[in-house]
PDB file of C-alpha atoms in Angstrom:
ATOM      1  CA  MET A  78     129.179  83.338 105.160  1.00 43.00           C
ATOM      2  CA  ARG A  79     131.185  81.906 101.773  1.00 45.00           C
ATOM      3  CA  GLY A  80     133.545  84.724 101.951  1.00 44.00           C
ATOM      4  CA  LYS A  81     134.200  86.468  98.620  1.00 43.00           C
ATOM      5  CA  GLU A  82     131.169  85.810  97.045  1.00 48.00           C
ATOM      6  CA  LEU A  83     129.458  87.225  99.847  1.00 50.00           C
ATOM      7  CA  TRP A  84     131.140  90.239 100.734  1.00 49.00           C
ATOM      8  CA  ASN A  85     133.566  92.162  98.463  1.00 51.00           C
ATOM      9  CA  ALA A  86     136.788  92.322 100.828  1.00 52.00           C
ATOM     10  CA  LYS A  87     137.920  95.823  99.959  1.00 58.00           C
ATOM     11  CA  GLN A  88     138.648  95.950 103.613  1.00 64.00           C
ATOM     12  CA  GLU A  89     136.065  98.367 104.118  1.00 82.00           C
ATOM     13  CA  ALA A  90     132.992  97.997 106.236  1.00 88.00           C
ATOM     14  CA  GLY A  91     129.775  97.155 104.381  1.00 90.00           C
ATOM     15  CA  TRP A  92     126.819  94.331 103.620  1.00 91.00           C
ATOM     16  CA  SER A  93     126.613  91.251 102.261  1.00 89.00           C
ATOM     17  CA  VAL A  94     124.372  90.210  99.623  1.00 87.00           C
ATOM     18  CA  PRO A  95     121.173  88.402 100.754  1.00 89.00           C
ATOM     19  CA  TYR A  96     121.738  84.601 101.055  1.00 89.00           C
ATOM     20  CA  CYS A  97     120.675  81.618 102.714  1.00 88.00           C
ATOM     21  CA  ASP A  98     122.150  81.297 106.414  1.00 88.00           C
ATOM     22  CA  ASN A  99     123.538  78.096 107.056  1.00 87.00           C
ATOM     23  CA  SER A 100     121.659  77.311 110.692  1.00 86.00           C
ATOM     24  CA  THR A 101     118.293  78.657 110.222  1.00 85.00           C
ATOM     25  CA  GLU A 102     117.724  78.115 106.716  1.00 85.00           C
ATOM     26  CA  ARG A 103     116.500  81.753 106.533  1.00 86.00           C
ATOM     27  CA  PRO A 104     117.435  84.431 104.405  1.00 89.00           C
ATOM     28  CA  ALA A 105     120.010  86.739 105.670  1.00 90.00           C
ATOM     29  CA  ILE A 106     122.152  89.861 105.158  1.00 91.00           C
ATOM     30  CA  THR A 107     125.445  90.120 107.401  1.00 92.00           C
ATOM     31  CA  ALA A 108     126.879  94.091 108.460  1.00 93.00           C
ATOM     32  CA  VAL A 109     130.548  93.505 108.216  1.00 91.00           C
ATOM     33  CA  ARG A 110     133.717  95.110 109.333  1.00 90.00           C
ATOM     34  CA  PRO A 111     137.344  93.991 108.907  1.00 88.00           C
ATOM     35  CA  VAL A 112     139.867  94.161 111.930  1.00 87.00           C
ATOM     36  CA  ALA A 113     143.265  94.983 110.568  1.00 83.00           C
ATOM     37  CA  ASN A 114     146.622  96.388 111.330  1.00 83.00           C
ATOM     38  CA  GLN A 115     149.318  97.995 109.231  1.00 80.00           C
ATOM     39  CA  GLN A 116     150.614  94.932 107.759  1.00 81.00           C
ATOM     40  CA  GLN A 117     147.566  92.478 107.574  1.00 83.00           C
ATOM     41  CA  LEU A 118     144.209  91.610 107.928  1.00 83.00           C
ATOM     42  CA  LEU A 119     143.513  90.380 110.868  1.00 86.00           C
ATOM     43  CA  GLY A 120     139.595  88.875 110.880  1.00 88.00           C
ATOM     44  CA  ILE A 121     136.294  90.108 110.293  1.00 88.00           C
ATOM     45  CA  LEU A 122     133.543  91.185 112.342  1.00 92.00           C
ATOM     46  CA  GLY A 123     129.860  90.458 111.264  1.00 92.00           C
ATOM     47  CA  SER A 124     126.422  90.690 112.776  1.00 93.00           C
ATOM     48  CA  ASP A 125     124.037  88.232 110.636  1.00 91.00           C
ATOM     49  CA  PHE A 126     120.083  90.078 110.422  1.00 90.00           C
ATOM     50  CA  LEU A 127     117.509  87.657 109.708  1.00 90.00           C
ATOM     51  CA  PHE A 128     114.918  88.455 107.228  1.00 89.00           C
ATOM     52  CA  SER A 129     112.462  86.273 109.273  1.00 86.00           C
ATOM     53  CA  ASP A 130     113.143  88.472 112.846  1.00 88.00           C
ATOM     54  CA  ILE A 131     112.201  91.845 110.818  1.00 87.00           C
ATOM     55  CA  ASP A 132     109.121  90.364 108.983  1.00 86.00           C
ATOM     56  CA  ALA A 133     107.938  89.434 112.517  1.00 86.00           C
ATOM     57  CA  PHE A 134     108.820  92.534 114.049  1.00 88.00           C
ATOM     58  CA  LEU A 135     106.406  94.159 111.230  1.00 86.00           C
ATOM     59  CA  LYS A 136     103.792  91.977 111.538  1.00 84.00           C
ATOM     60  CA  HIS A 137     103.749  92.757 115.401  1.00 85.00           C
ATOM     61  CA  LEU A 138     103.941  96.738 114.153  1.00 85.00           C
ATOM     62  CA  LEU A 139     101.152  96.174 111.959  1.00 83.00           C
ATOM     63  CA  LYS A 140      99.044  94.476 114.849  1.00 82.00           C
ATOM     64  CA  GLY A 141      99.729  97.401 116.984  1.00 81.00           C
ATOM     65  CA  LEU A 142      98.797 100.055 114.137  1.00 77.00           C
ATOM     66  CA  LYS A 143      95.602  98.614 113.843  1.00 73.00           C
ATOM     67  CA  VAL A 144      95.959  99.010 109.581  1.00 72.00           C
ATOM     68  CA  SER A 145      93.118  97.416 107.744  1.00 74.00           C
ATOM     69  CA  GLY A 146      94.850  95.345 104.827  1.00 76.00           C
ATOM     70  CA  GLY A 147      97.799  96.876 105.885  1.00 83.00           C
ATOM     71  CA  GLU A 148     101.270  95.756 104.412  1.00 87.00           C
ATOM     72  CA  ILE A 149     104.812  96.422 104.545  1.00 88.00           C
ATOM     73  CA  PHE A 150     107.123  95.554 101.882  1.00 89.00           C
ATOM     74  CA  ILE A 151     111.147  95.896 101.757  1.00 90.00           C
ATOM     75  CA  LEU A 152     112.647  95.771  98.687  1.00 91.00           C
ATOM     76  CA  ASN A 153     116.265  96.329  97.536  1.00 90.00           C
ATOM     77  CA  GLN A 154     117.720  98.699  95.118  1.00 89.00           C
ATOM     78  CA  ASN A 155     117.167  96.180  92.156  1.00 89.00           C
ATOM     79  CA  ARG A 156     113.301  96.407  93.602  1.00 89.00           C
ATOM     80  CA  GLU A 157     113.484  92.704  94.478  1.00 90.00           C
ATOM     81  CA  VAL A 158     111.473  92.024  97.507  1.00 89.00           C
ATOM     82  CA  LEU A 159     113.507  91.287 100.640  1.00 89.00           C
ATOM     83  CA  ILE A 160     110.798  91.216 103.264  1.00 87.00           C
ATOM     84  CA  ASP A 161     106.701  90.813 102.922  1.00 85.00           C
ATOM     85  CA  SER A 162     104.601  91.039 105.540  1.00 83.00           C
ATOM     86  CA  SER A 163     101.789  89.394 103.897  1.00 77.00           C
ATOM     87  CA  GLN A 164     103.162  85.906 103.961  1.00 75.00           C
ATOM     88  CA  PRO A 165     102.462  83.792 106.645  1.00 68.00           C
ATOM     89  CA  ASP A 166     105.739  82.631 107.083  1.00 66.00           C
ATOM     90  CA  GLY A 167     108.716  83.981 107.082  1.00 62.00           C
ATOM     91  CA  LYS A 168     110.678  82.692 103.473  1.00 71.00           C
ATOM     92  CA  SER A 169     112.518  79.388 103.791  1.00 73.00           C
ATOM     93  CA  CYS A 170     115.576  78.319 101.786  1.00 81.00           C
ATOM     94  CA  ASP A 171     118.357  75.893 100.675  1.00 82.00           C
ATOM     95  CA  PRO A 172     122.014  76.845 102.025  1.00 81.00           C
ATOM     96  CA  GLN A 173     123.100  74.150 100.046  1.00 81.00           C
ATOM     97  CA  SER A 174     121.654  75.581  96.580  1.00 78.00           C
ATOM     98  CA  ASN A 175     124.255  76.328  93.950  1.00 68.00           C
ATOM     99  CA  ARG A 176     121.996  79.047  92.885  1.00 68.00           C
ATOM    100  CA  GLY A 177     122.401  81.302  96.091  1.00 71.00           C
ATOM    101  CA  LEU A 178     119.290  82.730  97.445  1.00 81.00           C
ATOM    102  CA  GLN A 179     116.374  83.761  94.546  1.00 83.00           C
ATOM    103  CA  LEU A 180     114.732  86.819  95.423  1.00 85.00           C
ATOM    104  CA  THR A 181     111.574  87.553  93.582  1.00 84.00           C
ATOM    105  CA  PRO A 182     111.316  91.103  91.377  1.00 85.00           C
ATOM    106  CA  ALA A 183     108.360  92.605  93.203  1.00 87.00           C
ATOM    107  CA  SER A 184     106.536  93.684  89.617  1.00 84.00           C
ATOM    108  CA  SER A 185     106.297  89.899  88.927  1.00 84.00           C
ATOM    109  CA  ILE A 186     104.210  88.979  92.319  1.00 82.00           C
ATOM    110  CA  GLN A 187     100.579  88.951  90.412  1.00 76.00           C
ATOM    111  CA  GLN A 188      98.540  88.442  93.626  1.00 78.00           C
ATOM    112  CA  SER A 189      99.753  91.331  95.588  1.00 82.00           C
ATOM    113  CA  ILE A 190      99.286  94.875  95.862  1.00 84.00           C
ATOM    114  CA  ILE A 191     103.099  95.303  95.316  1.00 86.00           C
ATOM    115  CA  SER A 192     103.102  94.565  91.850  1.00 83.00           C
ATOM    116  CA  GLN A 193     101.176  97.781  90.895  1.00 80.00           C
ATOM    117  CA  ILE A 194     102.735  99.813  93.446  1.00 84.00           C
ATOM    118  CA  VAL A 195     106.554  98.981  92.273  1.00 80.00           C
ATOM    119  CA  ASN A 196     106.029 100.484  88.701  1.00 70.00           C
ATOM    120  CA  VAL A 197     105.012 104.096  90.184  1.00 70.00           C
ATOM    121  CA  ALA A 198     106.689 103.886  93.503  1.00 66.00           C
ATOM    122  CA  SER A 199     108.563 107.374  94.335  1.00 58.00           C
ATOM    123  CA  THR A 200     110.229 109.209  97.293  1.00 54.00           C
ATOM    124  CA  ASN A 201     107.358 111.987  97.292  1.00 55.00           C
ATOM    125  CA  LYS A 202     105.769 112.563 101.009  1.00 58.00           C
ATOM    126  CA  ARG A 203     102.295 112.504  99.977  1.00 68.00           C
ATOM    127  CA  LEU A 204      99.838 109.501 100.375  1.00 74.00           C
ATOM    128  CA  ASN A 205      99.248 107.662  97.001  1.00 84.00           C
ATOM    129  CA  ARG A 206      96.393 105.422  96.290  1.00 85.00           C
ATOM    130  CA  VAL A 207      95.729 102.573  93.891  1.00 84.00           C
ATOM    131  CA  THR A 208      92.993 100.053  93.207  1.00 84.00           C
ATOM    132  CA  PHE A 209      93.814  96.591  93.792  1.00 84.00           C
ATOM    133  CA  GLN A 210      90.944  93.915  93.186  1.00 86.00           C
ATOM    134  CA  GLY A 211      88.334  96.214  93.477  1.00 88.00           C
ATOM    135  CA  GLN A 212      89.674  97.743  96.655  1.00 86.00           C
ATOM    136  CA  SER A 213      90.870 100.682  97.248  1.00 87.00           C
ATOM    137  CA  TYR A 214      94.671 101.024  99.125  1.00 86.00           C
ATOM    138  CA  PHE A 215      96.724 103.911 100.047  1.00 87.00           C
ATOM    139  CA  TRP A 216     100.166 103.690 100.043  1.00 87.00           C
ATOM    140  CA  ASN A 217     103.929 105.281 100.920  1.00 85.00           C
ATOM    141  CA  SER A 218     107.334 104.711 100.349  1.00 87.00           C
ATOM    142  CA  LEU A 219     110.668 105.375 101.804  1.00 87.00           C
ATOM    143  CA  ASP A 220     113.966 104.905 100.554  1.00 88.00           C
ATOM    144  CA  ILE A 221     116.191 104.553 103.325  1.00 91.00           C
ATOM    145  CA  GLN A 222     120.747 104.732 102.250  1.00 92.00           C
ATOM    146  CA  ASP A 223     123.279 104.595 104.632  1.00 91.00           C
ATOM    147  CA  ASN A 224     126.764 105.090 103.864  1.00 90.00           C
ATOM    148  CA  TYR A 225     127.756 101.667 103.905  1.00 89.00           C
ATOM    149  CA  GLY A 226     126.296 100.728 100.823  1.00 87.00           C
ATOM    150  CA  LEU A 227     122.631  99.470 101.894  1.00 90.00           C
ATOM    151  CA  LYS A 228     119.636 100.819  99.719  1.00 92.00           C
ATOM    152  CA  LEU A 229     116.266 100.348 100.652  1.00 92.00           C
ATOM    153  CA  GLN A 230     113.043 100.908  99.883  1.00 90.00           C
ATOM    154  CA  PHE A 231     109.979 100.751 102.254  1.00 90.00           C
ATOM    155  CA  ILE A 232     106.749 100.454 101.012  1.00 89.00           C
ATOM    156  CA  VAL A 233     103.440 100.569 103.508  1.00 87.00           C
ATOM    157  CA  THR A 234     100.177 100.022 102.515  1.00 87.00           C
ATOM    158  CA  GLY A 235      96.596 100.068 104.155  1.00 84.00           C
ATOM    159  CA  LYS A 236      92.906 100.253 103.258  1.00 82.00           C
TER     160      LYS A 236
END
């Protein structure tokens, strides 16, 4: 991690912004928690979550559900794609890049159903339908927010 640019060091637990992990060259996010006494910050504990591990779990989950044409997308609060289960392999990245991790806005992915869904996605609990490339798909979304600033939207699709 690169310290200040990845985590707002307000001496509170929280999450880093998504970044490119140096050792795996894969996108990741880190849960962080400072350790301090009354006088000073002693250190920071962190636990990395690699997007490729979450992606592999979601692909395994979809196989078990046996949903035809099923895909799972995880978007951040800016509606940028963090995880796309339809991709054949987890995204790689360049940890030496000065631009940081480049995330793609979901609405700009033209060859994917997510570009249509993200414009109408809501948190209602009913099943929704959309037509994509002549096929009818159902989809639903779930917004998740924790007490440490992480906000994600999960979108699940299937035929």
